[in-house]
PDB file of C-alpha atoms in Angstrom:
ATOM      1  CA  MET A  13       0.000   0.000   0.000  1.00 75.00           C
ATOM      2  CA  ASN A  14       1.472   3.351  -1.000  1.00 86.00           C
ATOM      3  CA  ILE A  15       1.351   6.534   1.047  1.00 85.00           C
ATOM      4  CA  LYS A  16      -1.649   7.970  -0.816  1.00 85.00           C
ATOM      5  CA  GLU A  17      -3.694   4.804  -0.196  1.00 88.00           C
ATOM      6  CA  GLU A  18      -2.658   4.820   3.467  1.00 90.00           C
ATOM      7  CA  LYS A  19      -3.799   8.434   3.849  1.00 90.00           C
ATOM      8  CA  LEU A  20      -7.118   7.587   2.193  1.00 89.00           C
ATOM      9  CA  GLU A  21      -7.673   4.665   4.556  1.00 90.00           C
ATOM     10  CA  GLU A  22      -6.780   6.826   7.563  1.00 91.00           C
ATOM     11  CA  ALA A  23      -9.223   9.500   6.403  1.00 91.00           C
ATOM     12  CA  LYS A  24     -12.025   6.957   5.939  1.00 89.00           C
ATOM     13  CA  GLN A  25     -11.292   5.459   9.349  1.00 91.00           C
ATOM     14  CA  GLU A  26     -11.269   8.880  11.011  1.00 90.00           C
ATOM     15  CA  LEU A  27     -14.634   9.759   9.494  1.00 90.00           C
ATOM     16  CA  ARG A  28     -16.184   6.395  10.419  1.00 87.00           C
ATOM     17  CA  GLU A  29     -14.869   6.627  13.986  1.00 86.00           C
ATOM     18  CA  TYR A  30     -16.393  10.081  14.330  1.00 85.00           C
ATOM     19  CA  ARG A  31     -19.895   8.722  13.736  1.00 82.00           C
ATOM     20  CA  ASP A  32     -19.300   5.579  15.828  1.00 83.00           C
ATOM     21  CA  ASN A  33     -18.030   7.612  18.778  1.00 79.00           C
ATOM     22  CA  ILE A  34     -21.085   9.844  18.745  1.00 77.00           C
ATOM     23  CA  LYS A  35     -23.340   6.780  18.849  1.00 80.00           C
ATOM     24  CA  TYR A  36     -21.264   5.310  21.685  1.00 78.00           C
ATOM     25  CA  ILE A  37     -21.583   8.456  23.797  1.00 75.00           C
ATOM     26  CA  GLU A  38     -25.326   8.641  23.194  1.00 80.00           C
ATOM     27  CA  GLU A  39     -25.740   5.003  24.288  1.00 83.00           C
ATOM     28  CA  LYS A  40     -23.657   5.538  27.430  1.00 76.00           C
ATOM     29  CA  GLN A  41     -25.716   8.596  28.335  1.00 77.00           C
ATOM     30  CA  ASN A  42     -28.908   6.596  27.788  1.00 84.00           C
ATOM     31  CA  ASP A  43     -27.575   3.794  30.023  1.00 79.00           C
ATOM     32  CA  ALA A  44     -26.827   6.232  32.835  1.00 74.00           C
ATOM     33  CA  GLU A  45     -30.255   7.842  32.545  1.00 81.00           C
ATOM     34  CA  GLU A  46     -32.064   4.475  32.514  1.00 83.00           C
ATOM     35  CA  LEU A  47     -30.149   3.360  35.599  1.00 76.00           C
ATOM     36  CA  ARG A  48     -30.901   6.662  37.352  1.00 74.00           C
ATOM     37  CA  ILE A  49     -34.635   6.297  36.600  1.00 81.00           C
ATOM     38  CA  ARG A  50     -34.674   2.692  37.781  1.00 76.00           C
ATOM     39  CA  ILE A  51     -32.935   3.600  41.030  1.00 71.00           C
ATOM     40  CA  THR A  52     -35.225   6.574  41.641  1.00 72.00           C
ATOM     41  CA  ASN A  53     -38.333   4.441  41.037  1.00 74.00           C
ATOM     42  CA  THR A  54     -37.035   1.638  43.237  1.00 67.00           C
ATOM     43  CA  SER A  55     -35.936   3.925  46.047  1.00 61.00           C
ATOM     44  CA  SER A  56     -39.312   5.661  46.163  1.00 62.00           C
ATOM     45  CA  LYS A  57     -41.066   2.297  46.467  1.00 62.00           C
ATOM     46  CA  LEU A  58     -38.662   1.059  49.129  1.00 57.00           C
ATOM     47  CA  SER A  59     -38.377   4.167  51.288  1.00 55.00           C
ATOM     48  CA  GLY A  60     -39.134   3.388  54.881  1.00 53.00           C
ATOM     49  CA  MET A  61     -38.343  -0.313  54.452  1.00 49.00           C
ATOM     50  CA  PRO A  62     -35.256  -1.872  56.019  1.00 50.00           C
ATOM     51  CA  SER A  63     -32.509  -2.192  53.464  1.00 50.00           C
ATOM     52  CA  GLY A  64     -30.078  -5.051  53.024  1.00 49.00           C
ATOM     53  CA  LYS A  65     -26.439  -4.667  52.248  1.00 48.00           C
ATOM     54  CA  GLY A  66     -25.008  -5.027  48.756  1.00 50.00           C
ATOM     55  CA  ASP A  67     -21.467  -5.968  47.778  1.00 54.00           C
ATOM     56  CA  ASN A  68     -19.960  -3.217  49.918  1.00 54.00           C
ATOM     57  CA  PRO A  69     -20.844  -3.681  53.610  1.00 53.00           C
ATOM     58  CA  ASP A  70     -20.314   0.037  54.258  1.00 55.00           C
ATOM     59  CA  LYS A  71     -22.890   1.121  51.684  1.00 57.00           C
ATOM     60  CA  ALA A  72     -26.529   0.366  51.035  1.00 63.00           C
ATOM     61  CA  PRO A  73     -27.447  -1.008  47.579  1.00 66.00           C
ATOM     62  CA  PHE A  74     -28.913   2.377  46.654  1.00 66.00           C
ATOM     63  CA  GLU A  75     -25.581   4.082  47.361  1.00 73.00           C
ATOM     64  CA  GLU A  76     -23.750   1.422  45.352  1.00 74.00           C
ATOM     65  CA  SER A  77     -26.080   2.068  42.426  1.00 72.00           C
ATOM     66  CA  LEU A  78     -25.426   5.791  42.676  1.00 74.00           C
ATOM     67  CA  ASP A  79     -21.704   5.029  42.599  1.00 80.00           C
ATOM     68  CA  LYS A  80     -22.240   2.992  39.419  1.00 77.00           C
ATOM     69  CA  ILE A  81     -24.122   5.887  37.825  1.00 76.00           C
ATOM     70  CA  HIS A  82     -21.347   8.246  38.806  1.00 79.00           C
ATOM     71  CA  GLN A  83     -18.717   5.924  37.291  1.00 82.00           C
ATOM     72  CA  ILE A  84     -20.698   5.664  34.036  1.00 76.00           C
ATOM     73  CA  GLU A  85     -20.917   9.458  33.930  1.00 76.00           C
ATOM     74  CA  VAL A  86     -17.168   9.829  34.602  1.00 83.00           C
ATOM     75  CA  ASP A  87     -16.361   7.318  31.844  1.00 79.00           C
ATOM     76  CA  CYS A  88     -18.793   9.043  29.516  1.00 74.00           C
ATOM     77  CA  ASN A  89     -17.303  12.466  30.236  1.00 79.00           C
ATOM     78  CA  GLU A  90     -13.768  11.198  29.557  1.00 83.00           C
ATOM     79  CA  LYS A  91     -14.858   9.659  26.271  1.00 76.00           C
ATOM     80  CA  LEU A  92     -16.778  12.845  25.480  1.00 76.00           C
ATOM     81  CA  LYS A  93     -13.635  14.950  25.954  1.00 84.00           C
ATOM     82  CA  GLU A  94     -11.730  12.703  23.533  1.00 82.00           C
ATOM     83  CA  LEU A  95     -14.627  12.812  21.095  1.00 78.00           C
ATOM     84  CA  LEU A  96     -14.890  16.599  21.228  1.00 78.00           C
ATOM     85  CA  ILE A  97     -11.237  16.916  20.235  1.00 87.00           C
ATOM     86  CA  LYS A  98     -11.695  14.439  17.373  1.00 84.00           C
ATOM     87  CA  LYS A  99     -14.977  16.104  16.434  1.00 82.00           C
ATOM     88  CA  PHE A 100     -13.288  19.476  16.188  1.00 88.00           C
ATOM     89  CA  VAL A 101     -10.503  18.045  14.010  1.00 89.00           C
ATOM     90  CA  VAL A 102     -12.906  16.262  11.649  1.00 91.00           C
ATOM     91  CA  GLU A 103     -15.335  19.173  11.351  1.00 90.00           C
ATOM     92  CA  ASN A 104     -12.480  21.636  10.839  1.00 94.00           C
ATOM     93  CA  LYS A 105     -11.098  19.535   7.992  1.00 94.00           C
ATOM     94  CA  ILE A 106     -14.525  19.227   6.380  1.00 95.00           C
ATOM     95  CA  GLU A 107     -15.022  23.008   6.649  1.00 95.00           C
ATOM     96  CA  GLN A 108     -11.808  23.578   4.675  1.00 96.00           C
ATOM     97  CA  LEU A 109     -13.219  21.772   1.643  1.00 96.00           C
ATOM     98  CA  GLU A 110     -15.070  23.524  -1.131  1.00 96.00           C
ATOM     99  CA  GLN A 111     -18.630  22.669  -2.138  1.00 95.00           C
ATOM    100  CA  PRO A 112     -20.071  20.148  -2.907  1.00 95.00           C
ATOM    101  CA  TYR A 113     -17.389  18.070  -1.142  1.00 97.00           C
ATOM    102  CA  LYS A 114     -18.067  19.808   2.145  1.00 96.00           C
ATOM    103  CA  SER A 115     -21.793  19.033   1.976  1.00 96.00           C
ATOM    104  CA  ILE A 116     -21.254  15.422   0.939  1.00 97.00           C
ATOM    105  CA  LEU A 117     -18.920  14.637   3.843  1.00 96.00           C
ATOM    106  CA  TYR A 118     -21.026  16.623   6.287  1.00 94.00           C
ATOM    107  CA  LEU A 119     -24.237  14.842   5.350  1.00 95.00           C
ATOM    108  CA  LYS A 120     -22.658  11.392   5.199  1.00 94.00           C
ATOM    109  CA  TYR A 121     -20.438  11.435   8.286  1.00 91.00           C
ATOM    110  CA  ILE A 122     -21.755  14.171  10.558  1.00 88.00           C
ATOM    111  CA  ARG A 123     -25.473  13.660   9.887  1.00 89.00           C
ATOM    112  CA  GLY A 124     -25.168   9.910   9.127  1.00 89.00           C
ATOM    113  CA  ILE A 125     -27.095   9.994   5.846  1.00 93.00           C
ATOM    114  CA  ASN A 126     -26.325   7.320   3.232  1.00 95.00           C
ATOM    115  CA  LEU A 127     -25.043   8.388  -0.172  1.00 96.00           C
ATOM    116  CA  TYR A 128     -28.334   7.623  -1.917  1.00 97.00           C
ATOM    117  CA  LYS A 129     -30.171  10.110   0.330  1.00 97.00           C
ATOM    118  CA  VAL A 130     -27.270  12.570   0.013  1.00 96.00           C
ATOM    119  CA  SER A 131     -27.731  12.451  -3.765  1.00 96.00           C
ATOM    120  CA  GLU A 132     -31.434  13.201  -3.355  1.00 96.00           C
ATOM    121  CA  GLU A 133     -30.808  16.032  -0.926  1.00 95.00           C
ATOM    122  CA  LEU A 134     -28.148  17.655  -3.094  1.00 96.00           C
ATOM    123  CA  ASN A 135     -30.133  16.972  -6.266  1.00 96.00           C
ATOM    124  CA  TYR A 136     -27.426  14.982  -8.059  1.00 96.00           C
ATOM    125  CA  SER A 137     -27.483  11.450  -9.432  1.00 96.00           C
ATOM    126  CA  TYR A 138     -26.330   8.713  -7.093  1.00 96.00           C
ATOM    127  CA  ARG A 139     -23.453   7.800  -9.449  1.00 97.00           C
ATOM    128  CA  HIS A 140     -22.265  11.421  -9.501  1.00 97.00           C
ATOM    129  CA  ILE A 141     -22.414  11.683  -5.700  1.00 97.00           C
ATOM    130  CA  LYS A 142     -20.525   8.408  -5.360  1.00 96.00           C
ATOM    131  CA  ASN A 143     -17.744   9.800  -7.572  1.00 96.00           C
ATOM    132  CA  LEU A 144     -17.746  13.126  -5.743  1.00 97.00           C
ATOM    133  CA  HIS A 145     -17.632  11.279  -2.417  1.00 96.00           C
ATOM    134  CA  GLN A 146     -14.420   9.535  -3.500  1.00 95.00           C
ATOM    135  CA  GLU A 147     -12.948  12.874  -4.568  1.00 96.00           C
ATOM    136  CA  ALA A 148     -14.067  14.419  -1.251  1.00 96.00           C
ATOM    137  CA  ILE A 149     -12.304  11.659   0.701  1.00 95.00           C
ATOM    138  CA  GLU A 150      -9.132  12.250  -1.332  1.00 94.00           C
ATOM    139  CA  LYS A 151      -9.288  15.994  -0.666  1.00 95.00           C
ATOM    140  CA  TYR A 152     -10.013  15.352   3.038  1.00 95.00           C
ATOM    141  CA  ALA A 153      -7.051  12.974   3.237  1.00 93.00           C
ATOM    142  CA  SER A 154      -4.725  15.589   1.761  1.00 92.00           C
ATOM    143  CA  LEU A 155      -5.490  18.112   4.513  1.00 90.00           C
TER     144      LEU A 155
END
C-alpha cells in the first residue's frame, strides 16, 4: 500500500470513527439515565423499608447504584472529551473543503445519511455523488 492509499484509509477510518463515537456516547448517556430512573423508582417504592447490604458492607445497595451511575458518567465524560477533540478536528477539515465536497462529507459522516439520500438532498445522481464522495475523501485525506 502506497502513502496515498494509506492516507485515504486513515481519512475513511477517522470519518467512520467520528460517527461511531457519537453513537457510543449517546448510548452511554442513555444507560446512565435508565439506571438513574430505575434507582429513583425503586428507592421511592422502598423508602421506609429496612434495606439489606449489597457488595460493599459500608454502603446500602442504593448508594452502590449511585456510585455505578457516577462511574458511568465519569467514563462518559472522559470519552466525550476525547470525542470533542476528534470532532473538532474532523469538522475543521470538512469546513476547509469547497462545495459540494463539504456538503457530501457533512451529510454522510456528521449527519449519518447514506449516499443515496445525500444524492437526493443535493439533487445529483447517485453515481455522480458516489464519484464526488471519493474525490471528497481524497481531498479530506490531503489536509
